[in-house]
Coordinates of C-alpha atoms and ligand atoms in Angstrom, one line a residue:
M1 CA -12.7 24.4 53.8
K2 CA -12.4 20.9 55.3
Q3 CA -15.6 19.6 53.8
N4 CA -14.5 16.0 54.0
E5 CA -14.6 16.3 57.8
I6 CA -18.2 17.4 57.9
G7 CA -19.6 14.0 56.9
W8 CA -21.8 14.9 53.9
N9 CA -23.1 11.7 52.3
F10 CA -25.2 12.9 49.4
N11 CA -27.2 10.4 47.4
N12 CA -29.3 12.5 45.0
S13 CA -32.0 10.1 43.9
Y14 CA -34.5 12.8 43.0
A15 CA -32.0 14.3 40.6
R16 CA -31.9 10.9 38.8
L17 CA -35.7 11.1 38.0
P18 CA -36.9 12.5 34.7
E19 CA -35.7 16.0 34.2
I20 CA -39.2 17.4 33.7
L21 CA -39.6 17.1 37.5
F22 CA -37.1 19.8 38.3
S23 CA -34.6 22.4 37.0
R24 CA -31.0 22.2 37.7
L25 CA -29.5 25.4 39.1
N26 CA -27.3 26.7 41.8
P27 CA -28.4 28.9 44.7
V28 CA -27.9 32.6 43.8
P29 CA -24.8 33.8 45.8
V30 CA -25.4 36.3 48.5
A31 CA -23.5 39.4 49.4
A32 CA -22.3 38.7 53.0
S33 CA -23.4 35.6 54.7
K34 CA -23.5 35.4 58.5
L35 CA -24.5 32.5 60.7
I36 CA -27.4 33.2 63.0
L37 CA -28.4 29.7 64.2
L38 CA -27.1 26.2 63.8
N39 CA -29.1 23.3 65.2
N40 CA -26.3 21.3 66.8
Q41 CA -28.6 18.5 68.0
L42 CA -30.1 18.0 64.5
A43 CA -26.6 18.1 62.9
E44 CA -25.5 15.4 65.3
N45 CA -28.6 13.3 64.4
L46 CA -27.7 13.7 60.8
N47 CA -24.1 12.6 61.5
L48 CA -22.8 16.0 60.4
D49 CA -19.9 17.6 62.2
F50 CA -19.2 21.3 61.8
K51 CA -16.8 21.7 64.6
N52 CA -13.7 22.1 62.4
L53 CA -15.3 25.0 60.6
N54 CA -15.6 28.5 61.8
D55 CA -18.9 30.4 61.7
K56 CA -18.0 32.2 58.5
E57 CA -17.3 28.9 56.7
I58 CA -20.6 27.4 58.1
A59 CA -22.4 30.6 56.9
E60 CA -20.9 30.2 53.4
L61 CA -22.3 26.6 53.2
F62 CA -25.8 27.5 54.5
S63 CA -26.1 30.5 52.3
G64 CA -25.4 28.5 49.2
N65 CA -22.2 30.5 48.4
I66 CA -20.3 27.2 48.7
L67 CA -21.9 23.9 47.8
P68 CA -21.5 20.9 50.1
D69 CA -19.4 18.1 48.6
G70 CA -21.8 15.8 46.6
A71 CA -24.7 18.3 46.3
E72 CA -26.6 18.4 43.0
P73 CA -28.8 21.5 43.4
I74 CA -32.3 21.5 41.8
A75 CA -35.5 23.4 42.1
Q76 CA -38.5 21.0 42.2
A77 CA -41.5 21.5 39.9
Y78 CA -45.0 21.0 41.3
A79 CA -48.5 22.3 41.0
G80 CA -51.2 22.6 43.6
H81 CA -54.6 23.8 44.6
Q82 CA -54.3 27.1 46.5
Y83 CA -57.5 28.1 48.3
G84 CA -59.3 25.6 46.0
H85 CA -57.8 26.9 42.7
F86 CA -55.4 24.8 40.6
T87 CA -52.1 26.5 39.6
M88 CA -48.6 25.7 38.5
L89 CA -46.0 26.3 41.2
G90 CA -42.6 24.9 42.0
D91 CA -39.7 25.9 44.3
G92 CA -39.8 29.6 43.7
R93 CA -37.4 30.4 46.4
A94 CA -35.9 27.1 47.4
I95 CA -33.1 24.9 46.2
L96 CA -32.8 21.2 47.1
L97 CA -29.1 20.6 47.5
G98 CA -29.7 16.8 47.5
E99 CA -30.4 14.0 49.9
H100 CA -27.9 13.5 52.7
N101 CA -28.4 10.1 54.2
R102 CA -31.9 10.0 52.6
F103 CA -32.9 13.4 54.1
D104 CA -33.6 16.3 51.8
I105 CA -31.3 19.3 52.6
Q106 CA -33.0 22.4 51.2
L107 CA -32.1 26.0 51.2
K108 CA -35.2 28.3 51.5
G109 CA -34.7 31.9 50.4
S110 CA -31.9 31.0 48.1
G111 CA -32.8 33.2 45.1
P112 CA -35.0 33.1 42.0
T113 CA -35.7 29.9 40.1
P114 CA -37.6 29.2 36.9
Y115 CA -40.7 28.8 39.2
S116 CA -40.4 32.1 40.9
R117 CA -43.2 33.9 38.9
Q118 CA -43.2 37.5 40.2
G119 CA -41.4 36.6 43.5
D120 CA -37.8 37.7 44.3
G121 CA -36.8 34.2 45.5
R122 CA -35.8 35.5 48.8
A123 CA -37.0 35.3 52.4
A124 CA -36.8 37.6 55.4
L125 CA -35.1 36.9 58.7
G126 CA -38.2 37.1 60.9
P127 CA -40.2 34.5 59.0
M128 CA -37.2 32.1 58.7
L129 CA -36.6 32.3 62.5
R130 CA -40.3 31.7 62.9
E131 CA -40.2 28.6 60.8
Y132 CA -37.1 27.5 62.8
I133 CA -38.7 27.9 66.2
I134 CA -42.1 26.5 65.3
S135 CA -40.9 23.5 63.4
E136 CA -38.5 22.6 66.2
A137 CA -41.3 23.0 68.7
M138 CA -43.5 20.7 66.6
F139 CA -40.6 18.1 66.6
A140 CA -40.3 18.3 70.4
L141 CA -44.1 17.8 70.6
G142 CA -43.6 14.6 68.8
I143 CA -45.4 15.7 65.7
P144 CA -44.0 14.6 62.2
T145 CA -42.4 17.7 60.7
T146 CA -39.7 19.1 58.5
R147 CA -36.9 20.4 60.6
S148 CA -34.6 23.4 60.7
L149 CA -30.8 23.0 60.6
A150 CA -29.6 26.6 60.2
V151 CA -30.4 30.2 59.6
V152 CA -28.0 32.6 57.9
V153 CA -28.5 36.2 57.0
T154 CA -27.5 37.2 53.5
G155 CA -26.3 40.7 54.0
E156 CA -28.9 41.8 51.4
N157 CA -32.0 43.8 52.1
I158 CA -35.3 42.5 50.7
L159 CA -38.4 44.5 50.0
R160 CA -41.7 43.5 51.6
D161 CA -44.0 46.1 53.2
T162 CA -40.8 47.5 54.5
V163 CA -37.1 46.8 53.9
L164 CA -36.1 43.7 55.8
P165 CA -32.9 41.7 56.2
G166 CA -32.7 38.7 53.9
A167 CA -32.1 35.2 55.3
I168 CA -31.9 31.6 54.3
L169 CA -33.3 28.7 56.3
T170 CA -31.9 25.2 55.8
R171 CA -34.8 22.8 55.9
V172 CA -34.4 19.1 56.5
A173 CA -37.2 16.8 55.3
A174 CA -38.0 13.1 54.7
S175 CA -38.7 14.5 51.2
H176 CA -40.3 17.5 49.7
I177 CA -42.7 15.5 47.5
R178 CA -46.2 16.9 47.8
I179 CA -49.7 16.2 46.6
G180 CA -48.9 19.0 44.3
T181 CA -46.0 17.0 42.8
F182 CA -48.6 14.4 41.7
E183 CA -50.9 17.1 40.4
Y184 CA -48.1 18.4 38.3
I185 CA -47.6 14.9 36.8
A186 CA -51.3 14.6 36.3
M187 CA -51.3 17.9 34.5
L188 CA -48.6 16.6 32.2
G189 CA -50.7 13.5 31.5
D190 CA -47.7 11.3 31.5
I191 CA -48.7 7.9 32.9
E192 CA -45.2 6.4 32.8
L193 CA -44.0 9.3 34.9
L194 CA -46.9 8.8 37.3
K195 CA -45.8 5.2 37.7
T196 CA -42.2 6.2 38.3
M197 CA -43.3 8.7 41.0
V198 CA -45.5 6.1 42.7
H199 CA -42.7 3.7 42.9
Y200 CA -40.2 6.3 44.0
C201 CA -42.5 7.3 46.9
I202 CA -43.1 3.7 47.9
N203 CA -39.4 3.0 47.9
R204 CA -38.5 6.1 49.8
H205 CA -41.4 6.4 52.3
Y206 CA -43.4 3.2 52.3
P207 CA -41.0 0.4 51.5
H208 CA -43.3 -2.2 53.0
L209 CA -45.6 -1.7 50.0
Q210 CA -42.9 -2.6 47.5
E211 CA -44.6 -5.9 46.7
A212 CA -48.2 -4.5 46.6
E213 CA -50.4 -5.8 43.8
N214 CA -51.9 -2.4 43.2
P215 CA -49.1 0.0 44.3
A216 CA -51.0 3.3 43.5
L217 CA -54.0 2.1 45.6
E218 CA -51.7 1.1 48.5
L219 CA -49.8 4.4 48.3
L220 CA -53.1 6.3 48.5
K221 CA -54.2 4.4 51.5
A222 CA -50.9 4.8 53.2
V223 CA -50.8 8.6 52.6
I224 CA -54.4 8.9 53.9
E225 CA -53.4 7.1 57.1
K226 CA -50.3 9.2 57.6
Q227 CA -52.2 12.4 57.0
I228 CA -54.9 11.4 59.5
I229 CA -52.3 10.7 62.1
L230 CA -50.7 14.1 61.4
I231 CA -53.9 16.1 61.5
T232 CA -55.0 14.4 64.7
D233 CA -51.7 15.5 66.2
W234 CA -52.3 19.1 65.1
M235 CA -55.8 18.9 66.7
R236 CA -54.2 17.6 69.9
V237 CA -52.0 20.6 70.5
G238 CA -54.1 23.3 68.9
F239 CA -52.0 23.8 65.8
V240 CA -53.5 25.8 63.0
H241 CA -51.5 25.2 59.8
G242 CA -53.1 28.2 58.1
V243 CA -52.3 27.4 54.4
M244 CA -53.3 23.8 53.8
N245 CA -53.0 24.1 50.0
T246 CA -52.3 20.8 48.2
D247 CA -48.7 21.9 47.6
N248 CA -48.2 22.2 51.3
M249 CA -49.2 18.6 52.1
T250 CA -46.5 16.0 51.9
I251 CA -46.6 12.4 50.8
S252 CA -44.3 11.5 53.7
G253 CA -46.9 12.8 56.2
E254 CA -44.6 15.5 57.7
T255 CA -45.9 19.0 58.5
I256 CA -44.5 21.4 55.9
D257 CA -44.5 25.1 55.3
Y258 CA -44.5 27.2 58.4
G259 CA -45.9 30.3 56.8
P260 CA -49.0 31.7 58.5
C261 CA -49.3 28.9 61.1
A262 CA -49.9 29.5 64.8
F263 CA -51.2 27.8 67.9
M264 CA -54.7 28.4 69.2
D265 CA -55.1 29.9 72.7
V266 CA -58.8 30.1 73.4
Y267 CA -60.6 27.0 72.1
D268 CA -62.6 27.9 69.1
P269 CA -62.9 25.7 66.0
K270 CA -63.2 28.8 63.9
T271 CA -59.8 30.1 64.9
V272 CA -57.9 31.6 61.9
F273 CA -54.7 33.5 62.1
S274 CA -53.8 34.0 58.5
S275 CA -54.6 37.5 57.3
I276 CA -55.5 36.3 53.8
D277 CA -57.7 33.5 54.9
R278 CA -60.8 35.7 55.2
R279 CA -63.4 33.0 54.8
G280 CA -61.7 30.7 57.3
R281 CA -61.1 27.9 54.8
Y282 CA -58.1 26.8 56.9
A283 CA -59.6 27.4 60.3
F284 CA -58.6 25.0 63.2
G285 CA -61.8 23.0 63.1
N286 CA -61.8 22.7 59.2
Q287 CA -58.4 21.0 59.1
P288 CA -59.7 17.4 58.9
Q289 CA -62.2 18.2 56.1
I290 CA -59.5 20.1 54.2
A291 CA -57.1 17.2 54.5
E292 CA -59.9 15.0 53.1
W293 CA -60.4 17.4 50.2
N294 CA -56.7 17.5 49.5
L295 CA -56.5 13.7 49.6
A296 CA -59.3 13.6 47.1
R297 CA -57.1 15.7 44.7
F298 CA -54.3 13.2 45.4
A299 CA -56.6 10.2 44.6
E300 CA -57.7 11.9 41.3
T301 CA -54.1 12.0 40.1
L302 CA -53.8 8.3 40.7
I303 CA -56.9 7.3 38.7
P304 CA -55.0 6.1 35.6
L305 CA -53.2 3.6 37.8
L306 CA -56.0 2.4 40.0
H307 CA -57.7 0.3 37.3
E308 CA -57.5 0.0 33.6
N309 CA -61.2 0.7 33.4
Q310 CA -61.7 4.4 34.3
E311 CA -65.1 3.9 35.8
K312 CA -63.8 1.2 38.1
A313 CA -60.8 3.3 39.0
V314 CA -63.0 6.2 40.1
Q315 CA -65.1 3.7 42.2
I316 CA -61.9 2.4 43.8
A317 CA -60.8 5.9 44.7
Q318 CA -64.2 6.8 46.1
D319 CA -64.4 3.7 48.2
V320 CA -61.1 4.6 49.8
L321 CA -62.0 8.2 50.3
E322 CA -65.4 7.4 51.8
K323 CA -63.6 5.7 54.7
F324 CA -61.7 8.9 55.6
S325 CA -64.3 10.3 57.9
A326 CA -64.8 7.2 60.1
Q327 CA -61.1 6.6 60.1
Y328 CA -60.4 10.2 61.3
Q329 CA -63.1 10.1 63.9
K330 CA -61.6 6.9 65.4
H331 CA -58.1 8.5 65.6
Y332 CA -59.6 11.8 66.9
F333 CA -61.6 10.3 69.7
L334 CA -58.8 8.1 70.8
M335 CA -56.5 11.1 70.9
M336 CA -59.1 13.1 73.0
R337 CA -59.6 10.2 75.3
N338 CA -55.8 10.1 75.8
K339 CA -55.8 13.8 76.6
L340 CA -58.4 13.2 79.3
G341 CA -56.4 10.1 80.5
L342 CA -59.5 7.9 80.1
L343 CA -58.8 4.3 80.8
G344 CA -61.3 1.9 79.4
E345 CA -63.6 2.9 76.7
E346 CA -67.3 3.8 77.4
Q347 CA -70.2 4.6 75.1
S348 CA -70.5 8.0 76.7
D349 CA -66.9 9.1 76.0
K350 CA -67.8 11.0 72.9
I351 CA -70.5 12.9 74.8
L352 CA -68.0 13.7 77.6
I353 CA -65.5 15.0 75.1
N354 CA -68.0 17.1 73.2
D355 CA -69.4 18.6 76.4
L356 CA -65.9 19.6 77.5
L357 CA -65.3 21.2 74.1
T358 CA -68.6 23.0 74.2
W359 CA -67.8 24.3 77.7
M360 CA -64.3 25.5 76.6
Q361 CA -65.8 27.3 73.6
E362 CA -68.6 28.9 75.6
N363 CA -66.3 30.0 78.4
K364 CA -63.5 31.1 76.1
A365 CA -61.2 28.7 77.9
D366 CA -57.6 28.3 76.9
Y367 CA -57.1 25.0 75.1
T368 CA -53.7 24.1 76.4
N369 CA -54.3 25.3 80.0
T370 CA -57.6 23.6 80.4
F371 CA -56.1 20.2 79.8
Y372 CA -53.0 21.2 81.8
S373 CA -55.1 22.2 84.8
L374 CA -57.1 19.0 84.7
M375 CA -53.9 17.1 84.7
T376 CA -52.4 19.0 87.6
G377 CA -55.6 19.0 89.6
S378 CA -55.9 22.7 89.5
F379 CA -59.1 22.8 87.6
S380 CA -61.7 24.4 89.9
D381 CA -65.0 24.7 88.0
N382 CA -67.7 22.3 89.2
E383 CA -69.0 21.5 85.8
P384 CA -71.2 18.5 85.0
W385 CA -68.7 17.1 82.4
C386 CA -65.9 17.6 85.0
R387 CA -67.7 15.6 87.6
R388 CA -68.3 12.8 85.1
W389 CA -64.6 12.9 84.2
Q390 CA -63.6 12.7 87.8
S391 CA -65.7 9.7 88.4
R392 CA -63.7 7.8 85.7
D393 CA -60.5 5.8 85.9
I394 CA -57.8 8.3 84.9
S395 CA -54.2 7.8 83.9
F396 CA -52.2 10.9 84.7
D397 CA -49.2 9.4 82.8
L398 CA -51.4 9.2 79.7
M399 CA -52.4 12.8 80.2
R400 CA -48.8 13.9 80.7
A401 CA -47.7 12.2 77.5
N402 CA -50.5 13.9 75.5
N403 CA -51.0 17.3 77.0
P404 CA -48.1 19.8 76.5
A405 CA -47.5 22.1 79.4
V406 CA -46.0 24.6 77.0
I407 CA -46.7 25.6 73.3
P408 CA -45.2 28.4 71.3
R409 CA -47.5 31.1 72.4
N410 CA -47.9 33.6 69.7
H411 CA -47.3 36.6 71.8
K412 CA -44.1 35.0 73.2
V413 CA -42.9 34.0 69.7
E414 CA -43.4 37.6 68.5
E415 CA -41.4 39.0 71.4
A416 CA -38.6 36.6 70.7
L417 CA -38.7 37.3 67.0
Q418 CA -38.8 41.1 67.5
A419 CA -35.7 41.0 69.7
A420 CA -33.9 38.6 67.3
S421 CA -34.7 40.0 63.9
V422 CA -35.0 43.7 64.7
D423 CA -32.5 44.2 67.6
G424 CA -30.2 41.3 66.8
N425 CA -30.6 39.9 70.3
L426 CA -31.1 36.1 70.3
M427 CA -31.2 35.6 74.0
R428 CA -35.0 35.4 74.3
F429 CA -35.2 33.3 71.1
N430 CA -32.7 30.7 72.4
R431 CA -34.3 30.6 75.8
M432 CA -37.7 30.0 74.2
L433 CA -36.2 27.2 72.0
E434 CA -34.9 25.6 75.2
V435 CA -38.3 25.8 76.9
L436 CA -40.0 24.4 73.8
S437 CA -37.6 21.5 73.6
K438 CA -39.3 19.8 76.5
P439 CA -42.9 20.6 76.1
Y440 CA -44.3 17.9 78.3
E441 CA -42.2 18.8 81.4
S442 CA -43.5 21.7 83.4
T443 CA -40.8 21.8 86.1
H444 CA -38.4 24.0 84.2
I445 CA -40.9 26.4 82.7
D446 CA -41.1 29.9 83.8
L447 CA -44.8 30.9 84.1
A448 CA -44.7 33.4 81.2
H449 CA -44.4 30.8 78.6
Y450 CA -47.5 28.9 79.4
Q451 CA -49.7 31.7 80.5
A452 CA -52.5 32.5 78.0
P453 CA -52.2 35.9 76.3
S454 CA -54.0 39.0 77.4
E455 CA -56.9 40.2 75.2
I456 CA -54.7 42.5 73.2
E457 CA -52.0 39.9 72.7
A458 CA -54.7 37.5 71.5
S459 CA -55.7 39.5 68.5
Y460 CA -53.0 37.9 66.6
R461 CA -52.6 37.9 62.8
T462 CA -50.0 36.0 60.6
F463 CA -48.9 36.9 57.1
C464 CA -48.5 34.5 54.1
G465 CA -45.9 34.5 51.4
T466 CA -43.3 36.1 53.7
Ligands
AMP1 P1 -46.3 29.0 50.0 O1 -47.5 29.8 50.1 O2 -45.2 29.4 50.9 O3 -46.5 27.5 50.0 O4 -45.7 29.3 48.5 C1 -46.4 29.1 47.4 C2 -45.5 29.2 46.2 O5 -45.0 30.5 46.1 C3 -44.3 28.3 46.2 O6 -44.2 27.8 44.8 C4 -43.2 29.2 46.6 O7 -42.0 28.7 46.1 C5 -43.6 30.5 46.0 N1 -43.0 31.7 46.7 C6 -43.3 32.1 47.9 N2 -42.5 33.2 48.2 C7 -41.7 33.4 47.1 C8 -40.7 34.4 46.8 N3 -40.4 35.4 47.7 N4 -40.2 34.4 45.6 C9 -40.5 33.4 44.7 N5 -41.4 32.5 44.9 C10 -42.0 32.5 46.1
MG2 MG1 -45.4 26.0 50.1

């Protein structure tokens, strides 16, 4: 295989960190790899060129059967709070091949690791295609996210509720460092290691903080800011992450882990899709508070570095965390004002926004389509909030930049996944990818993609740990 023509440029800085942070091991070879999807546009952005390889050779690379030149495969160790409970975790079914041009290239579904616990280390085709399409949709929506470079099938069956085709997704990320990574270090109680990780994260993600007097404090503030921006973006498009455990929250501020996530149709802050989230901990409207809770766990891990006096360190952490709510509200209302195209800020903006949200909830209005119809002048109800909105100075350009015409509607995603993963027909899937690649342009969209679902289609459930 002509690997030198691909353009791999691995610099594996994570594998240079203390060995307690990971385990070195290769992906477990698969029986018969076959390429299902390759993200050519992303490959190009990464300066990777696969055109001198045939599909079989590409499949061998993205199945882990052949390692890219320069890769140093590791499984990363981390811990995390899952549904509020602390536990030891780690890459149980993923292998980080290394950093190509500073981007993590990770195989997900690549076989058991020392962190697999009872799991088989494998992934099924349906969920990997789902991660591919939703992460790429998020990218096109302009929301920070890990991305998907390829999907291969393994030629092996895996056992879930039924027997399913095994698959591997190649995930690309700014890094895979999570709040859970810091929780793991805190659990070890190794302050030197904590310092090392703070510096590593600053160098990699926040280089402007390199000279900071109190690096841990500045990192904390920077991560809070990044997460507020991220969650505000989720709220903008109706994204429900579904499993906001601390191990699924990145230090880089990218959305990670497309397990049970889904987009909300009818506006309701209590919207939950995940079948195991029975109490609605990770409901749409709870996401900001959960982010705050997770960031408090992050702050706790940094206490030993915030001040030599522990009491003072706790006070510093609390002072920063106390600002979260006001900081989030500021971002949130600005985002909502942009969705409504409001020019000029008025005292009554918050009331207008809340009245609109209340109206949507009471009338079971579709979140995406309500804003879309306001933007296109096709909103017909003569509601008091609407009349107030119409009396304002409105920028339709601002609205068009903030209101998607199309989101990955759950019932459409399911149709495409069914055809692709059960019948092996990728036509719908590829068509949907194309539609979702320009979510703010409505001209090319066939109606079916942005119509709200019927009532039956709306009773949608997603499943975790797939
Ligand atoms: P998640 O809920 O996807 O964030 O995963 C939580 C943890 O479970 C992570 O440490 C995963 O690596 C691990 N995990 C999920 N699925 C599997 C699997 N099939 N085999 C081994 N580990 C898994
Ligand atoms: Mg995870």
